[in-house]
Structure formats: C-alpha cells, structure tokens
Amino acid sequence: MLELIGVTKKYGEVAAVQSCTLTVNTGEFVTLLGPSGSGKSTLLSLIAGFTPLTEGTMLLDGRDISRVSAAERGIGVVFQNYALFPHMTIFENVAYGLHRRRWTTDRIRQRVEEMLELIGLPQIAKRRPDQLSGGQQQRVALARALAFQPSLLLMDEPLGALDREIRDQMQQEIRRIHREARPSVVYVTHNREEAFALSDRVAILESGQVRAYDTAHTLYTRP
Ligand code: ADP
Ligand code: ADP
C-alpha cells in the first residue's frame, strides 16, 4: 500500500505538485490523469525517488520512503525515457535488477523464463532490443520492472509511442499482467479512455493538485 501525505514539489516559486494526498491500496491499479503540465510526471518521479520532495511524506507498505534512494525503494518503473539497455540481450535486460540484488544464477534463469512466459514472449531471450517491435519492447520493459516482484509498479505513458491498434492490444496485456502479478500500480496518462479502461481508481490532476479521486465509473457518471 502506498500513502502520499501532503506531497509537494516546488521549482522556485512554482509548485509542480501541491499538497497531494492519495492512497493506493495493495494490488490496486490507479491512474493519474490530467492535461500536459498538470504534474503527473513530477508526482511519479517523486514516488520513484528520481526527484527529491519539497514537503510531505510517502509511505510504502508502512515504511517511510520520503528520503530513501531510488535504488533502495524497491519500486518497479516503466518510464518512456528509461528504455531497454540496447547492448544487452532480452535475457540480460530482464535479469539486470536480479543480478544487482545478488540472486543466484539458477534462480535468475528460472525467474527470467517465468517473466518471458508472463509477457507472452518465451522465445526471445537471445534477441536484442532493436530486433523487437515497439510493443514487444514495452512488454520486455514490464518484465524487467516486475522481475524482482516489487510491491509497486510505476508506469509513465508506456503506450504513448505506440500505434492505436497496438495500444489497444497492449492495454489488454497490461490488464492481464496486472491480474496475474498483482502489484499496486500508479499509471500516468493524459488519455481518458486509457485511464478508464485500465484503472480501479482514477486521480484527476489539475495544476499540481488532485481535483478528484474515485472509480472510473463514479467519475464518469457523476452529473
Ligand atoms: P505532466 O506530466 O502532467 O505533463 P509535469 O509534471 O511534467 O506535468 O510538469 C508539471 C509542472 O512542473 C509544469 O508546469 C512544468 O513546467 C513544471 N516542471 C516540471 N519539471 C520541472 C523542472 N525540472 N524545472 C522546472 N519546472 C518543472
Ligand atoms: P534497481 O532495479 O536496482 O532498483 P533500477 O535498475 O530500476 O534499480 O535503476 C537503477 C538506477 O537508475 C535507479 O536507482 C535510478 O537512479 C536510475 N533510474 C532508473 N530509471 C530512471 C529514470 N526514468 N530516470 C532517471 N533515472 C532513472
């Protein structure tokens, strides 16, 4: 479970994120939805630990992560600007975080196989990223982010660069993978349909503030 309490990020006088209070329950899929400049990426980056907080507290499974380094938060990330390592094979990409966590070779091999099964691409371990389509690469990025079984997965517009048709297919994939692996998820998009298709709850951001936070159904049918 993730709890954000009064989370604020200021750049000079300007608050990119202002007093955000938000709870993501264990296993819940939450989307941050809002127009460009509303603070979605900044909030995700604060949770990931890539950007330092100005004010507030963040608890992950009861532990205060507000001042813990990104690597020590144990959070899985799929960010647009954090692509696969191009010089590594798919196997090595998915295994990367497991080596860093000092898993044994046997356990790593077994886990990478499981992850490639989970994303529906069991035959690609020896390929390199440039031999895969955009959609396949994003699935591998998901496998890499989930390999070490993080309790929280962050995704920043992961489908932003994909064609419409592949996007729809990838939405189904993300839903299935979420059902099977069950991490809590915070997902960023400016696409309302995508938010409503994927999420248990949607947080609507405007000028760095949470304007509404509820199920897609409630937000959609409210007068
Ligand atoms: P979104 O992801 O919703 O498009 P951002 O989180 O990228 O929004 O940006 C929110 C606000 O914070 C914007 O006004 C943006 O210009 C500002 N901002 C984001 N990053 C920085 C930065 N590194 N320095 C100064 N201002 C920033
Ligand atoms: P680990 O899996 O060991 O927790 P990662 O492989 O996810 O760590 O990331 C290693 C480091 O790379 C992180 O601690 C972080 O500082 C940096 N990093 C990862 N993703 C990004 C990103 N999107 N933007 C900036 N830095 C990043």
mmCIF file with all atom_site columns, N, CA and C and ligand atoms in Angstrom, residues 50 70-71 77 79 81-82 96-97 100-101 148, ligand 2:
data_model
loop_
_atom_site.group_PDB
_atom_site.id
_atom_site.type_symbol
_atom_site.label_atom_id
_atom_site.label_alt_id
_atom_site.label_comp_id
_atom_site.label_asym_id
_atom_site.label_entity_id
_atom_site.label_seq_id
_atom_site.pdbx_PDB_ins_code
_atom_site.Cartn_x
_atom_site.Cartn_y
_atom_site.Cartn_z
_atom_site.occupancy
_atom_site.B_iso_or_equiv
_atom_site.pdbx_formal_charge
_atom_site.auth_seq_id
_atom_site.auth_comp_id
_atom_site.auth_asym_id
_atom_site.auth_atom_id
_atom_site.pdbx_PDB_model_num
ATOM   1  N N   . PHE A 1 50  ? 13.349 9.688  -8.126  1.00 0.00 ? 50  PHE A N   1
ATOM   2  C CA  . PHE A 1 50  ? 14.237 10.335 -9.098  1.00 0.00 ? 50  PHE A CA  1
ATOM   3  C C   . PHE A 1 50  ? 14.302 11.839 -8.872  1.00 0.00 ? 50  PHE A C   1
ATOM   4  N N   . ALA A 1 70  ? 16.426 5.999  -4.744  1.00 0.00 ? 70  ALA A N   1
ATOM   5  C CA  . ALA A 1 70  ? 15.580 5.290  -5.723  1.00 0.00 ? 70  ALA A CA  1
ATOM   6  C C   . ALA A 1 70  ? 15.864 3.794  -5.706  1.00 0.00 ? 70  ALA A C   1
ATOM   7  N N   . ALA A 1 71  ? 17.136 3.442  -5.739  1.00 0.00 ? 71  ALA A N   1
ATOM   8  C CA  . ALA A 1 71  ? 17.505 2.021  -5.826  1.00 0.00 ? 71  ALA A CA  1
ATOM   9  C C   . ALA A 1 71  ? 17.035 1.246  -4.593  1.00 0.00 ? 71  ALA A C   1
ATOM   10 N N   . VAL A 1 77  ? 9.842  0.367  -12.336 1.00 0.00 ? 77  VAL A N   1
ATOM   11 C CA  . VAL A 1 77  ? 9.473  1.520  -13.165 1.00 0.00 ? 77  VAL A CA  1
ATOM   12 C C   . VAL A 1 77  ? 9.514  1.191  -14.650 1.00 0.00 ? 77  VAL A C   1
ATOM   13 N N   . PHE A 1 79  ? 9.350  3.754  -17.580 1.00 0.00 ? 79  PHE A N   1
ATOM   14 C CA  . PHE A 1 79  ? 9.271  5.154  -17.986 1.00 0.00 ? 79  PHE A CA  1
ATOM   15 C C   . PHE A 1 79  ? 9.672  5.254  -19.448 1.00 0.00 ? 79  PHE A C   1
ATOM   16 N N   . ASN A 1 81  ? 11.469 7.436  -20.891 1.00 0.00 ? 81  ASN A N   1
ATOM   17 C CA  . ASN A 1 81  ? 12.875 7.806  -21.098 1.00 0.00 ? 81  ASN A CA  1
ATOM   18 C C   . ASN A 1 81  ? 13.836 6.784  -20.501 1.00 0.00 ? 81  ASN A C   1
ATOM   19 N N   . TYR A 1 82  ? 13.303 5.661  -20.082 1.00 0.00 ? 82  TYR A N   1
ATOM   20 C CA  . TYR A 1 82  ? 14.152 4.644  -19.449 1.00 0.00 ? 82  TYR A CA  1
ATOM   21 C C   . TYR A 1 82  ? 13.990 3.357  -20.244 1.00 0.00 ? 82  TYR A C   1
ATOM   22 N N   . TYR A 1 96  ? 18.818 -7.975 -15.205 1.00 0.00 ? 96  TYR A N   1
ATOM   23 C CA  . TYR A 1 96  ? 19.654 -6.892 -14.684 1.00 0.00 ? 96  TYR A CA  1
ATOM   24 C C   . TYR A 1 96  ? 19.434 -6.600 -13.188 1.00 0.00 ? 96  TYR A C   1
ATOM   25 N N   . GLY A 1 97  ? 18.192 -6.330 -12.838 1.00 0.00 ? 97  GLY A N   1
ATOM   26 C CA  . GLY A 1 97  ? 17.892 -5.973 -11.444 1.00 0.00 ? 97  GLY A CA  1
ATOM   27 C C   . GLY A 1 97  ? 18.098 -7.141 -10.482 1.00 0.00 ? 97  GLY A C   1
ATOM   28 N N   . ARG A 1 100 ? 21.765 -7.332 -9.658  1.00 0.00 ? 100 ARG A N   1
ATOM   29 C CA  . ARG A 1 100 ? 22.052 -6.284 -8.670  1.00 0.00 ? 100 ARG A CA  1
ATOM   30 C C   . ARG A 1 100 ? 21.589 -6.684 -7.281  1.00 0.00 ? 100 ARG A C   1
ATOM   31 N N   . ARG A 1 101 ? 20.541 -7.505 -7.232  1.00 0.00 ? 101 ARG A N   1
ATOM   32 C CA  . ARG A 1 101 ? 20.049 -7.975 -5.929  1.00 0.00 ? 101 ARG A CA  1
ATOM   33 C C   . ARG A 1 101 ? 20.698 -9.280 -5.501  1.00 0.00 ? 101 ARG A C   1
ATOM   34 N N   . PHE A 1 148 ? 11.722 -8.540 -10.094 1.00 0.00 ? 148 PHE A N   1
ATOM   35 C CA  . PHE A 1 148 ? 12.108 -8.696 -8.680  1.00 0.00 ? 148 PHE A CA  1
ATOM   36 C C   . PHE A 1 148 ? 10.915 -8.600 -7.733  1.00 0.00 ? 148 PHE A C   1
HETATM 37 P P1  . ADP B 2 .   ? 17.023 -1.281 -9.096  1.00 0.00 ? 2   ADP B P1  1
HETATM 38 O O1  . ADP B 2 .   ? 16.306 -2.231 -10.029 1.00 0.00 ? 2   ADP B O1  1
HETATM 39 O O2  . ADP B 2 .   ? 18.329 -1.800 -8.609  1.00 0.00 ? 2   ADP B O2  1
HETATM 40 O O3  . ADP B 2 .   ? 16.145 -0.746 -8.005  1.00 0.00 ? 2   ADP B O3  1
HETATM 41 P P2  . ADP B 2 .   ? 16.942 0.257  -11.447 1.00 0.00 ? 2   ADP B P2  1
HETATM 42 O O4  . ADP B 2 .   ? 17.651 -0.670 -12.349 1.00 0.00 ? 2   ADP B O4  1
HETATM 43 O O5  . ADP B 2 .   ? 15.459 0.355  -11.528 1.00 0.00 ? 2   ADP B O5  1
HETATM 44 O O6  . ADP B 2 .   ? 17.372 -0.029 -9.938  1.00 0.00 ? 2   ADP B O6  1
HETATM 45 O O7  . ADP B 2 .   ? 17.514 1.697  -11.616 1.00 0.00 ? 2   ADP B O7  1
HETATM 46 C C1  . ADP B 2 .   ? 18.855 1.948  -11.303 1.00 0.00 ? 2   ADP B C1  1
HETATM 47 C C2  . ADP B 2 .   ? 19.009 3.435  -11.104 1.00 0.00 ? 2   ADP B C2  1
HETATM 48 O O8  . ADP B 2 .   ? 18.802 4.091  -12.366 1.00 0.00 ? 2   ADP B O8  1
HETATM 49 C C3  . ADP B 2 .   ? 17.968 3.990  -10.175 1.00 0.00 ? 2   ADP B C3  1
HETATM 50 O O9  . ADP B 2 .   ? 18.398 3.982  -8.843  1.00 0.00 ? 2   ADP B O9  1
HETATM 51 C C4  . ADP B 2 .   ? 17.765 5.376  -10.689 1.00 0.00 ? 2   ADP B C4  1
HETATM 52 O O10 . ADP B 2 .   ? 18.606 6.279  -10.023 1.00 0.00 ? 2   ADP B O10 1
HETATM 53 C C5  . ADP B 2 .   ? 18.158 5.320  -12.148 1.00 0.00 ? 2   ADP B C5  1
HETATM 54 N N1  . ADP B 2 .   ? 16.946 5.425  -12.996 1.00 0.00 ? 2   ADP B N1  1
HETATM 55 C C6  . ADP B 2 .   ? 16.106 4.431  -13.318 1.00 0.00 ? 2   ADP B C6  1
HETATM 56 N N2  . ADP B 2 .   ? 15.094 4.891  -14.081 1.00 0.00 ? 2   ADP B N2  1
HETATM 57 C C7  . ADP B 2 .   ? 15.304 6.202  -14.267 1.00 0.00 ? 2   ADP B C7  1
HETATM 58 C C8  . ADP B 2 .   ? 14.596 7.250  -14.948 1.00 0.00 ? 2   ADP B C8  1
HETATM 59 N N3  . ADP B 2 .   ? 13.488 7.044  -15.635 1.00 0.00 ? 2   ADP B N3  1
HETATM 60 N N4  . ADP B 2 .   ? 15.094 8.482  -14.879 1.00 0.00 ? 2   ADP B N4  1
HETATM 61 C C9  . ADP B 2 .   ? 16.216 8.724  -14.199 1.00 0.00 ? 2   ADP B C9  1
HETATM 62 N N5  . ADP B 2 .   ? 16.928 7.794  -13.531 1.00 0.00 ? 2   ADP B N5  1
HETATM 63 C C10 . ADP B 2 .   ? 16.481 6.540  -13.563 1.00 0.00 ? 2   ADP B C10 1
#
